[in-house]
PDB file of C-alpha atoms in Angstrom:
ATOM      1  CA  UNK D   3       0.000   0.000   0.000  1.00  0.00           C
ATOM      2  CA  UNK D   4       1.402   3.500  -1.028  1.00  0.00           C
ATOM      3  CA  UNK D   5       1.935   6.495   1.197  1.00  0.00           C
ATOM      4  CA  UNK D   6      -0.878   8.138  -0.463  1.00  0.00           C
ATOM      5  CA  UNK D   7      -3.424   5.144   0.190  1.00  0.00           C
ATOM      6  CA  UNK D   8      -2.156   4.844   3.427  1.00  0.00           C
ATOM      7  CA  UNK D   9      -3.007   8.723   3.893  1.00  0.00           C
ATOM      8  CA  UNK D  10      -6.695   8.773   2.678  1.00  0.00           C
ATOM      9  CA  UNK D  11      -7.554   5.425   4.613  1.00  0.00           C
ATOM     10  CA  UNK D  12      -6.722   7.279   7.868  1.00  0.00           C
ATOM     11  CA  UNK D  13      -8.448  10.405   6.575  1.00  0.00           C
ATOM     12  CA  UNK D  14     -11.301   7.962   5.892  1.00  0.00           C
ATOM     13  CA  UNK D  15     -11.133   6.579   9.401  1.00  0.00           C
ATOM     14  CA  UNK D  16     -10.637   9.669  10.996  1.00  0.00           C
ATOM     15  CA  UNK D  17     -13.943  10.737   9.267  1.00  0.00           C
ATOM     16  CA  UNK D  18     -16.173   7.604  10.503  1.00  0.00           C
ATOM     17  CA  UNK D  19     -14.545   7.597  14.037  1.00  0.00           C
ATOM     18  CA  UNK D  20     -15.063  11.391  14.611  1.00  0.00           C
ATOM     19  CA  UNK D  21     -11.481  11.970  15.047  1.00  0.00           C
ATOM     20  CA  UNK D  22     -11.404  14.580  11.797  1.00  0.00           C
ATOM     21  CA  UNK D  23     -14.870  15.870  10.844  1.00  0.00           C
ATOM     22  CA  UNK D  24     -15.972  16.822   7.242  1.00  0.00           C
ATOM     23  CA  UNK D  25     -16.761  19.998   6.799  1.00  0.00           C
ATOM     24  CA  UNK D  26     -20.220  21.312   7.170  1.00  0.00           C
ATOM     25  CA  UNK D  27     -21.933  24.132   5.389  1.00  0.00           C
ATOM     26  CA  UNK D  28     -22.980  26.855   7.858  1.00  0.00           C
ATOM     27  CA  UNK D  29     -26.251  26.636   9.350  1.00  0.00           C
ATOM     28  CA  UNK D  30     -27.991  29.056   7.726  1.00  0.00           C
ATOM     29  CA  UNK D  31     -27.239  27.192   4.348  1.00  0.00           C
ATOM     30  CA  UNK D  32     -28.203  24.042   6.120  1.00  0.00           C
ATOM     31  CA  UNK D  33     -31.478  25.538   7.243  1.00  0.00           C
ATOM     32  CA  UNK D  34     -32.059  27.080   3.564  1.00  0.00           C
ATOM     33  CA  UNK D  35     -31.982  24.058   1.778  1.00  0.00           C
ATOM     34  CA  UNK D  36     -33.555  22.299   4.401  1.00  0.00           C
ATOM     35  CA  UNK D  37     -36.823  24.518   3.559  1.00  0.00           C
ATOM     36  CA  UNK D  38     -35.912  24.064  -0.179  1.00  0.00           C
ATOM     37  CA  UNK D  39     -36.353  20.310   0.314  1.00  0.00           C
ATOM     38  CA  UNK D  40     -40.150  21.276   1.175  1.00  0.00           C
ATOM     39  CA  UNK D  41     -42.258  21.014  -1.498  1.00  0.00           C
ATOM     40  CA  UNK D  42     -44.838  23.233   0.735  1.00  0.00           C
ATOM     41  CA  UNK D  43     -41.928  25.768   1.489  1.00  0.00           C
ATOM     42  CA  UNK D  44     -42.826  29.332   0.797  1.00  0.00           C
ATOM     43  CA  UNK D  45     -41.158  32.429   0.011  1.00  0.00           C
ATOM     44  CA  UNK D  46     -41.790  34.168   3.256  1.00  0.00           C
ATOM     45  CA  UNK D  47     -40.700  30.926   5.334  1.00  0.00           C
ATOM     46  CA  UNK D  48     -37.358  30.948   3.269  1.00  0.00           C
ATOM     47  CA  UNK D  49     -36.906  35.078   3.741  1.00  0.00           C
ATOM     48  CA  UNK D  50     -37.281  34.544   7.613  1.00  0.00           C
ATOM     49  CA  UNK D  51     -34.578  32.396   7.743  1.00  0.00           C
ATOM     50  CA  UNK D  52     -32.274  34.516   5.681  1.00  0.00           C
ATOM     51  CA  UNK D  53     -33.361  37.446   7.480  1.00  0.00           C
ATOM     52  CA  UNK D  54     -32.288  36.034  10.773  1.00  0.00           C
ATOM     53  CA  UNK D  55     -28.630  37.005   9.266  1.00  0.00           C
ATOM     54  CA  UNK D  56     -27.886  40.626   8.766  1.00  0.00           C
ATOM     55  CA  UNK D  57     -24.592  40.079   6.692  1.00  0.00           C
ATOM     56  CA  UNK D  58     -26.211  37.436   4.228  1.00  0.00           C
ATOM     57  CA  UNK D  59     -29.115  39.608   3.745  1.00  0.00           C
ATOM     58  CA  UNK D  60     -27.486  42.449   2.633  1.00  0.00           C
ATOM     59  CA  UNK D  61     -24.978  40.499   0.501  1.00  0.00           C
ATOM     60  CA  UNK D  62     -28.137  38.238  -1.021  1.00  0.00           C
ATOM     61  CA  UNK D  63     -29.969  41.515  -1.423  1.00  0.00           C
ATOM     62  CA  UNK D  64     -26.591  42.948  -3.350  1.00  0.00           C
ATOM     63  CA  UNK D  65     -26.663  40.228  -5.630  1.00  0.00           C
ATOM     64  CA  UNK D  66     -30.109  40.276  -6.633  1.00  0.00           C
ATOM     65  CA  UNK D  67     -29.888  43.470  -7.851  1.00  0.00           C
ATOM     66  CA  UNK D  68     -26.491  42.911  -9.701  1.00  0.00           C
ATOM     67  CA  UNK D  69     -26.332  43.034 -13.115  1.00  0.00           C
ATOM     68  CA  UNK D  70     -26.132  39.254 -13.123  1.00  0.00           C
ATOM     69  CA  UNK D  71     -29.758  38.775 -11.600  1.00  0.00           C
ATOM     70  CA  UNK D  72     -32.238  42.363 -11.602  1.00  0.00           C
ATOM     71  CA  UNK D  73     -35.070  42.679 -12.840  1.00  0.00           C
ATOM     72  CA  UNK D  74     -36.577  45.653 -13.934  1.00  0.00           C
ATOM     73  CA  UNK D  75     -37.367  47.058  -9.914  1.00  0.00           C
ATOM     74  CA  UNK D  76     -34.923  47.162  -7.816  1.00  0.00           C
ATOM     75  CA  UNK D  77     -35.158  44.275  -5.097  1.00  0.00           C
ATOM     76  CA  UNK D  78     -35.657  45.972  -1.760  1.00  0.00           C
ATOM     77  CA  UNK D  79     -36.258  43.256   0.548  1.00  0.00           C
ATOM     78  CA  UNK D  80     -35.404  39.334   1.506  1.00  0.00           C
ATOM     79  CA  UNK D  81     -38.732  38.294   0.917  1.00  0.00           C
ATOM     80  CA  UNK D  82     -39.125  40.091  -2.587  1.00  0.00           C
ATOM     81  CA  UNK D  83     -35.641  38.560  -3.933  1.00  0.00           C
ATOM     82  CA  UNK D  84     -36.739  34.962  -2.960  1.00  0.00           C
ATOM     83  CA  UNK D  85     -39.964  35.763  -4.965  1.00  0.00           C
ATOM     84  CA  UNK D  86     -38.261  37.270  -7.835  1.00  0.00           C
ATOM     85  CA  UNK D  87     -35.463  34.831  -8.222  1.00  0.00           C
ATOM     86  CA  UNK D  88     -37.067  31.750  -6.869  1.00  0.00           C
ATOM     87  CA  UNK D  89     -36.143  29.040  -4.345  1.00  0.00           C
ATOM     88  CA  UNK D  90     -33.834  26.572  -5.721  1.00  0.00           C
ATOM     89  CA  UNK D  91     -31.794  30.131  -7.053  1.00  0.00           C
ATOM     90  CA  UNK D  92     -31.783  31.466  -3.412  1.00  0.00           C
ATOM     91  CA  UNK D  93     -30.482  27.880  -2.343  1.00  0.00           C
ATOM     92  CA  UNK D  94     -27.900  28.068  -4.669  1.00  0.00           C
ATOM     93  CA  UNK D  95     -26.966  31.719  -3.925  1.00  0.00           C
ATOM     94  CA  UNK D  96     -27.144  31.209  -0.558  1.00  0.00           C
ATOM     95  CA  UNK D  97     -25.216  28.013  -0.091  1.00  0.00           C
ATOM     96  CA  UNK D  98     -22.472  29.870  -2.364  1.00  0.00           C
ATOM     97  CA  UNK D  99     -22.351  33.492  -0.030  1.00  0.00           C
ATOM     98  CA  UNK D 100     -21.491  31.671   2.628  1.00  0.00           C
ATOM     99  CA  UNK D 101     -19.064  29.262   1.765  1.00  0.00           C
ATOM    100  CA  UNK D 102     -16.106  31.423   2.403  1.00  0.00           C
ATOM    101  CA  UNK D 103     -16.920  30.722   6.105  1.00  0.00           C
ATOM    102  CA  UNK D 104     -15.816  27.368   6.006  1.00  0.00           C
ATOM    103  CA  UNK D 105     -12.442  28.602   4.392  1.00  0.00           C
ATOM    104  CA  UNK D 106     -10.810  29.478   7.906  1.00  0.00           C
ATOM    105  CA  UNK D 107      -7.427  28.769   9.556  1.00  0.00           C
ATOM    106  CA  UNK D 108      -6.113  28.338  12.782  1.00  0.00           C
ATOM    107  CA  UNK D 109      -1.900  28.453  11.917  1.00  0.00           C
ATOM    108  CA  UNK D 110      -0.177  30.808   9.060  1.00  0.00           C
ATOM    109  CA  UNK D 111       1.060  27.899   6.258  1.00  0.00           C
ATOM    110  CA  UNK D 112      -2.857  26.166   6.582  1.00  0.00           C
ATOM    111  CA  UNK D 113      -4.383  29.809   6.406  1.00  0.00           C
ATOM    112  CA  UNK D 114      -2.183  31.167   2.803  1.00  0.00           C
ATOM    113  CA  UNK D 115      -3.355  27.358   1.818  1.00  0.00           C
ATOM    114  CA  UNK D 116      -6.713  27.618   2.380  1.00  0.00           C
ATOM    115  CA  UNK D 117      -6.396  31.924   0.691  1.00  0.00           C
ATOM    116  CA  UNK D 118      -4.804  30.411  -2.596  1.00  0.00           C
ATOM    117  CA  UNK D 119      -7.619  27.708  -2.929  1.00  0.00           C
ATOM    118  CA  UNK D 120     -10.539  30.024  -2.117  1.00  0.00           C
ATOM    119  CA  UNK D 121      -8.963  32.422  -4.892  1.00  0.00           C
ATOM    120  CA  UNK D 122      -8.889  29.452  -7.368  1.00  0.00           C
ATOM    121  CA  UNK D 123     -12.553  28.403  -6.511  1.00  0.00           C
ATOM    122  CA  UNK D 124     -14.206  31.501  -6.964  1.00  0.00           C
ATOM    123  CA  UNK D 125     -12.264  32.242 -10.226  1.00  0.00           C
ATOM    124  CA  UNK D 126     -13.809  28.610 -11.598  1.00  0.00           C
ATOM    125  CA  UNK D 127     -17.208  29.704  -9.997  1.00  0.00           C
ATOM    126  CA  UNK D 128     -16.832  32.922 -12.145  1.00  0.00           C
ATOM    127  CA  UNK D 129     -15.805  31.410 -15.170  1.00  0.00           C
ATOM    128  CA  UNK D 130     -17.871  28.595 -15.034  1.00  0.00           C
ATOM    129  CA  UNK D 131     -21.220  31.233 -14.764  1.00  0.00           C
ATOM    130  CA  UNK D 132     -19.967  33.234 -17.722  1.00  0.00           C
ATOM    131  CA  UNK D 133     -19.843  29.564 -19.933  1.00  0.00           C
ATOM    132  CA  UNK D 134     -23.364  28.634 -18.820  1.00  0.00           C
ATOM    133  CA  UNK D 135     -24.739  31.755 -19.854  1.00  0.00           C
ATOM    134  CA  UNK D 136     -23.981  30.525 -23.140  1.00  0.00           C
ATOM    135  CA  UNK D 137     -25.382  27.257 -22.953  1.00  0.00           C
ATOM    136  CA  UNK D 138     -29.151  26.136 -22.916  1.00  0.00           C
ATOM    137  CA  UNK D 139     -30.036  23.763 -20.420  1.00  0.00           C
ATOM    138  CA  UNK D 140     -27.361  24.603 -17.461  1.00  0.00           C
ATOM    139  CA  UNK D 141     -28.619  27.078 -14.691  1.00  0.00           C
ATOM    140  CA  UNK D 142     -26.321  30.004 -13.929  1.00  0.00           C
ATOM    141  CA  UNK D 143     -26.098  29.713 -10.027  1.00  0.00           C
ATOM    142  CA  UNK D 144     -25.778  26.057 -10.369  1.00  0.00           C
ATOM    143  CA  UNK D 145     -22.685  26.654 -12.635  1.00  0.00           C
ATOM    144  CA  UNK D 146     -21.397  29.292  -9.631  1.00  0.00           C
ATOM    145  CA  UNK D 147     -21.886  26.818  -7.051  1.00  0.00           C
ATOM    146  CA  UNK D 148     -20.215  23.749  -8.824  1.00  0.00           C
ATOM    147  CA  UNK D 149     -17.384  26.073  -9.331  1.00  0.00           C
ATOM    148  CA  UNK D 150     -17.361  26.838  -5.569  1.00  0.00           C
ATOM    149  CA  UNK D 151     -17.387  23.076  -4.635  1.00  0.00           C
ATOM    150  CA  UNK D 152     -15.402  21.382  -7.240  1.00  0.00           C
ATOM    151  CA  UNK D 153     -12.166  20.878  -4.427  1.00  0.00           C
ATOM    152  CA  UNK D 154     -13.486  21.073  -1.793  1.00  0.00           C
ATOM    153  CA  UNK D 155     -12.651  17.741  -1.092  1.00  0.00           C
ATOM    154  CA  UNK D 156      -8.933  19.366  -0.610  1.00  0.00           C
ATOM    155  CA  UNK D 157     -10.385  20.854   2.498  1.00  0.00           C
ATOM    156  CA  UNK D 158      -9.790  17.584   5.088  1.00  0.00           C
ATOM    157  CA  UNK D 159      -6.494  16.947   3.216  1.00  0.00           C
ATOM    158  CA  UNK D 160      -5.316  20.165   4.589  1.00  0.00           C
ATOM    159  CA  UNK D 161      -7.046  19.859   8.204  1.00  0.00           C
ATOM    160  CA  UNK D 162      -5.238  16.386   8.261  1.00  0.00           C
ATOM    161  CA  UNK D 163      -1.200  18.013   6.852  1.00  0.00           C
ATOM    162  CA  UNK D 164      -1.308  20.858   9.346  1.00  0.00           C
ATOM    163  CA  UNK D 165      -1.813  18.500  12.490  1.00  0.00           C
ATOM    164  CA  UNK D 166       0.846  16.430  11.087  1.00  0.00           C
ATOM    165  CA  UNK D 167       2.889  19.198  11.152  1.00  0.00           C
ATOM    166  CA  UNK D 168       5.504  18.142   8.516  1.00  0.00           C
ATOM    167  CA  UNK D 169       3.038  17.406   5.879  1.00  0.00           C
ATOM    168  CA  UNK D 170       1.748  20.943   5.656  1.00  0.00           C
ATOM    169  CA  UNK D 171       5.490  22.135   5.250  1.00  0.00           C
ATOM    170  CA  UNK D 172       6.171  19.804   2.322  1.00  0.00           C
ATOM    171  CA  UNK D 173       4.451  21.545  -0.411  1.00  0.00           C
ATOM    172  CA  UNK D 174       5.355  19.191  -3.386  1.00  0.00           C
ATOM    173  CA  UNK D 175       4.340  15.607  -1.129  1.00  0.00           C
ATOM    174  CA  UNK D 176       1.188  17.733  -0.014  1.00  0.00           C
ATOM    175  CA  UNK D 177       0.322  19.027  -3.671  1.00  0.00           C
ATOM    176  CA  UNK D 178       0.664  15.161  -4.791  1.00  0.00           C
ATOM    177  CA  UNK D 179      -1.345  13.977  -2.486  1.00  0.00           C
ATOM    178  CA  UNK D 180      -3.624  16.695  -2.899  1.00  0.00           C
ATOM    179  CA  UNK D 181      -3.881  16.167  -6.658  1.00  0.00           C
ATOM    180  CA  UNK D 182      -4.678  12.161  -6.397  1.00  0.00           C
ATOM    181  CA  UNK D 183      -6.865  12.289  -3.823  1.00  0.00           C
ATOM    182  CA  UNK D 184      -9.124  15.303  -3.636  1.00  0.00           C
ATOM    183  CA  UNK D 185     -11.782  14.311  -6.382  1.00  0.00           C
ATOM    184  CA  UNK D 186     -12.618  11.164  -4.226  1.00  0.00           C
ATOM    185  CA  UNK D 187     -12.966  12.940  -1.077  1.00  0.00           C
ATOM    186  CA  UNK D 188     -14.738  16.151  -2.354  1.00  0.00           C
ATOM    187  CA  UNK D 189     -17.498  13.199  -3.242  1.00  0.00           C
ATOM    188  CA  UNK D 190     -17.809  11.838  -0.129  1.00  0.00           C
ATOM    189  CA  UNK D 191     -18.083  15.227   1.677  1.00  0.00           C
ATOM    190  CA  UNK D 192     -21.166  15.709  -1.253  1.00  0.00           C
ATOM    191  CA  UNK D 193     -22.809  12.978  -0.252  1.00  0.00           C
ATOM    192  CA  UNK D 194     -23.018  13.982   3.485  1.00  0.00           C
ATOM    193  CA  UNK D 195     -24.204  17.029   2.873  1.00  0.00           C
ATOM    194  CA  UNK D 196     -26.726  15.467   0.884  1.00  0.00           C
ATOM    195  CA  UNK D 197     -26.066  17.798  -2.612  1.00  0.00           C
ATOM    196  CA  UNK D 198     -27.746  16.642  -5.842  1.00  0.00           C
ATOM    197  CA  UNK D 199     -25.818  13.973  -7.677  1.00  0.00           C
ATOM    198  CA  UNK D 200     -25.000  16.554 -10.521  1.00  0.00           C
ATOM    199  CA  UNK D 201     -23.189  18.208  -7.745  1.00  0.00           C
ATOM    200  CA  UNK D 202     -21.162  15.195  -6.624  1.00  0.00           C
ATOM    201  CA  UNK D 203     -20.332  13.900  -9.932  1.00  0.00           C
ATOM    202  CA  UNK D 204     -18.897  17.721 -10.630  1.00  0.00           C
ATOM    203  CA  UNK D 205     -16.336  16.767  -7.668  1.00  0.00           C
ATOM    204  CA  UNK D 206     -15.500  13.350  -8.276  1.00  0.00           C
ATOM    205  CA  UNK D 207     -14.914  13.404 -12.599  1.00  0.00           C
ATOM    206  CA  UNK D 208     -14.141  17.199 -13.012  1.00  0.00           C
ATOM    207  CA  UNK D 209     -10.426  15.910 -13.661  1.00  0.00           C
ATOM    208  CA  UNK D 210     -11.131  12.860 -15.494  1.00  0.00           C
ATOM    209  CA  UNK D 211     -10.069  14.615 -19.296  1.00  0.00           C
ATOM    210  CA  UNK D 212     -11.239  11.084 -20.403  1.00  0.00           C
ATOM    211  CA  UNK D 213     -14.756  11.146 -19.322  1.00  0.00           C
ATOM    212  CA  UNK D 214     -16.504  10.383 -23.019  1.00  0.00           C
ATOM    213  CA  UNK D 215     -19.761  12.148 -22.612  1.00  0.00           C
ATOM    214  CA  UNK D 216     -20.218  13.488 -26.281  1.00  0.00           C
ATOM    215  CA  UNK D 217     -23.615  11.384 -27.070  1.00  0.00           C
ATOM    216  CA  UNK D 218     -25.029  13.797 -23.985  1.00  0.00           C
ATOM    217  CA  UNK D 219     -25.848  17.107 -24.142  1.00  0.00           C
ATOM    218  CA  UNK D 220     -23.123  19.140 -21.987  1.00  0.00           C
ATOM    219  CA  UNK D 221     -23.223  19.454 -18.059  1.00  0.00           C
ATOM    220  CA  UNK D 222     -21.826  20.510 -14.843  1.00  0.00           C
ATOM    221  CA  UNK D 223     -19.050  18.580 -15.026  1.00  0.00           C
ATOM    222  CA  UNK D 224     -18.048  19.651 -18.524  1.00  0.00           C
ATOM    223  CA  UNK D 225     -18.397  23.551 -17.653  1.00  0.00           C
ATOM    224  CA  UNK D 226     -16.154  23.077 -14.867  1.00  0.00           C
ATOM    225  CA  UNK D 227     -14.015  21.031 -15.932  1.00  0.00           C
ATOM    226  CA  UNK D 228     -13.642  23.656 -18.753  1.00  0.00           C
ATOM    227  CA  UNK D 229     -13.367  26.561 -16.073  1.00  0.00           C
ATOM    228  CA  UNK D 230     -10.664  24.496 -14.141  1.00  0.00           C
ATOM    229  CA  UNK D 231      -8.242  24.167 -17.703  1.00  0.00           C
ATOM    230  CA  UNK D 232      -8.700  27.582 -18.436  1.00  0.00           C
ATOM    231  CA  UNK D 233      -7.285  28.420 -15.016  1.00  0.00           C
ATOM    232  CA  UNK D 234      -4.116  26.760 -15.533  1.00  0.00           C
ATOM    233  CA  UNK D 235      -3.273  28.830 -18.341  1.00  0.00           C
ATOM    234  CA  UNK D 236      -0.408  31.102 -18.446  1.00  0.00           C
ATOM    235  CA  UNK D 237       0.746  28.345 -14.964  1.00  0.00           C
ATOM    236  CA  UNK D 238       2.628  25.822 -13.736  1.00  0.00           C
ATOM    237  CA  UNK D 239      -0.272  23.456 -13.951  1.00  0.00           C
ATOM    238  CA  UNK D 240      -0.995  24.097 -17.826  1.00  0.00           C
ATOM    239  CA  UNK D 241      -2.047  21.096 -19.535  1.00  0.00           C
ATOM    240  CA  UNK D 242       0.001  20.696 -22.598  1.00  0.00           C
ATOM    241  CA  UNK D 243      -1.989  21.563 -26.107  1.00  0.00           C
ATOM    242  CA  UNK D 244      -2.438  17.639 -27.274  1.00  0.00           C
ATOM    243  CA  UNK D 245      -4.632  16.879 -24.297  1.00  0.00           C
ATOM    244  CA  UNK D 246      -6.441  19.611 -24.455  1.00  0.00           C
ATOM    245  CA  UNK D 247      -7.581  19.071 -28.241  1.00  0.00           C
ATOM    246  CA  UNK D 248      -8.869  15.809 -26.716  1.00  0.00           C
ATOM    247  CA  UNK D 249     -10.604  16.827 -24.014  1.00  0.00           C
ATOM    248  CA  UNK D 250     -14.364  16.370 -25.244  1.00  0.00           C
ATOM    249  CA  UNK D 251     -15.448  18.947 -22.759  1.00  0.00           C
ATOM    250  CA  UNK D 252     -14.292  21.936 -24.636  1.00  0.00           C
ATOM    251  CA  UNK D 253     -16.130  20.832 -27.683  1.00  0.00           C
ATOM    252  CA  UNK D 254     -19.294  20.683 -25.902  1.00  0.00           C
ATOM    253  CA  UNK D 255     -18.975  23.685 -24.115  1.00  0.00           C
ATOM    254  CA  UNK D 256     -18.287  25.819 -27.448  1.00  0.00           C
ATOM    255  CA  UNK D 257     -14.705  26.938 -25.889  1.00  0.00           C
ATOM    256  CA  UNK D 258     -11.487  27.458 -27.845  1.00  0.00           C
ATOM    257  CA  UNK D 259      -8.823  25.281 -25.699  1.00  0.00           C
ATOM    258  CA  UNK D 260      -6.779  28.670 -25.291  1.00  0.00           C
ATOM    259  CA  UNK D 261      -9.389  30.692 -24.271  1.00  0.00           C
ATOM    260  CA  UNK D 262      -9.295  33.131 -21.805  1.00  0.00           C
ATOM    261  CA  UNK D 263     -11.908  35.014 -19.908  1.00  0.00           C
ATOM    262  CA  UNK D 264     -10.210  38.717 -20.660  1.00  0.00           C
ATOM    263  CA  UNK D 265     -10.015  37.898 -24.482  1.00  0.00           C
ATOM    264  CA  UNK D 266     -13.862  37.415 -25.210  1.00  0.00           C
ATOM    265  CA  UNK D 267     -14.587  41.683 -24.566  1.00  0.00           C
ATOM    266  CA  UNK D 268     -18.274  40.063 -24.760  1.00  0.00           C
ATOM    267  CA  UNK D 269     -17.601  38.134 -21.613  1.00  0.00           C
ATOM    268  CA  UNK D 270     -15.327  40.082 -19.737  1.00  0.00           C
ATOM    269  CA  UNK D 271     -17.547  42.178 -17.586  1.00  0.00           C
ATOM    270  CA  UNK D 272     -19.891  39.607 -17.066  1.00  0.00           C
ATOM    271  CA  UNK D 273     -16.929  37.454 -15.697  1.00  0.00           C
ATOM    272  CA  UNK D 274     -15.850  40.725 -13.552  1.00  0.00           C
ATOM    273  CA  UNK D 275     -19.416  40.867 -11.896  1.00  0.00           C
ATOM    274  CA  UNK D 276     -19.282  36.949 -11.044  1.00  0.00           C
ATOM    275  CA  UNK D 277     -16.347  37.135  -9.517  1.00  0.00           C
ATOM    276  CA  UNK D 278     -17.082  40.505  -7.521  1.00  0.00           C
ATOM    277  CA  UNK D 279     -20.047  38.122  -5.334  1.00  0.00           C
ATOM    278  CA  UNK D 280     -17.083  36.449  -3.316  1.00  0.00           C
ATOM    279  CA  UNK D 281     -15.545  39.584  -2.490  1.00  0.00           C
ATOM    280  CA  UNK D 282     -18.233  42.388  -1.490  1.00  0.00           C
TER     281      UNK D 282
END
């Protein structure tokens, strides 16, 4: 058994004995989607959840009326944006706002770890809106939130290298392990949170660049997978030209493998606004 197997089966027992817990979204999302799930729900029993926090509210309230989402009228309360935008949009937005809370370190090397993958997330989220804009059939804030999620399985792989200490310090094991194992665990921590299996199939194939889905209209998984490549551009991680012609994903998205968010002027501002969400 390799080092690396030998890593995620502790990780995986950690997890079932409570010794390292999976991350959970904050309660408010928990408590959103919970109401989602309820095919009675109502707009003014989701807005009294939201309500109940000030900073979400405002932020929600800023998005609605963002060039990404307003209508007409301005949105000027909880209660109207949930009516406007509907319920499983809220969810979405909601879940999404606060997922920078679960982004949070306790020592200096885990907390520029977690900075750098919380920059890379929300640039896929971005990227990944502006490419289902152009696509019928793929929801906007779905594309936003599969972007936000796509590693987060890299979260307990971190938790688990800073309290070894050494691990966290060795940034080419760590990035290794990281790479092999994240998909598998970003899955998992899908599954307990109970997302939609579009959402956990976004975090366990985003990286497979053999996944042969061109009889199928193009999904989740191919607009992030899509976002992801484009982010390695102009990097270390830059997948070389030849692979990239064969990655099926790109062809169903409608992307040019060198493409690059600034070059399409079309795109550019709308990227700029998606992107601005995570940082108001």
């Amino acid at each position: 058994m390799s080092e690396q197997d030998i890593f995620y089966n502790n990780i995986l027992d950690d997890i079932e004995s409570g010794a390292l817990v999976l991350p959970t979204l904050p309660e408010v999302a928990l408590q959103v989607r919970e109401v989602v799930d309820d095919p009675n729900a109502t707009a003014a029993q989701l807005a009294d959840i939201i309500v109940t926090d000030a900073a979400l509210s405002a932020r929600l309230l800023k998005v609605a009326n963002s060039p990404l989402y307003r209508g007409r009228v301005p949105i000027e309360s909880i209660q109207m944006a949930v009516s406007r935008l509907g319920l499983s949009m809220v969810r979405n937005l909601v879940t999404s706002l606060v997922m920078e809370q679960m982004f949070q370190a306790t020592t200096s090397r885990l907390d520029k770890r977690l900075r750098e993958l919380w920059e890379h997330t929300t640039k896929v989220a971005a990227t990944s809106q502006v490419l289902a804009s152009k696509i019928s059939g793929i929801k906007t804030d779905e594309a936003m939130l599969a972007g936000l999620i796509h590693a987060i399985g890299i979260l307990p792989i971190l938790m688990k290298a800073d309290e070894d200490g050494d691990l966290i310090r060795d940034d080419r094991k760590l990035d290794q392990i990281i790479d092999n194992l994240y998909p598998k665990l970003g899955a998992t921590i899908l599954k307990n949170w109970k997302f939609s299996p579009e959402l956990i199939e976004v975090a366990a194939e985003h990286k497979n660049l053999n996944r042969n889905t061109l009889d199928v209209p193009a999904d989740l998984v191919d607009v992030v997978q899509v976002a992801v490549l484009q982010s390695y551009n102009g990097t270390d991680k830059a997948v070389d030209p030849v692979t990239l012609n064969n990655t099926i994903s790109f062809q169903k998205v409608g992307a040019d493998t060198g493409f690059s968010i600034e070059e399409l002027d079309e795109d550019s501002e709308e990227y700029q606004e998606a992107l601005a969400l995570f940082n108001m």
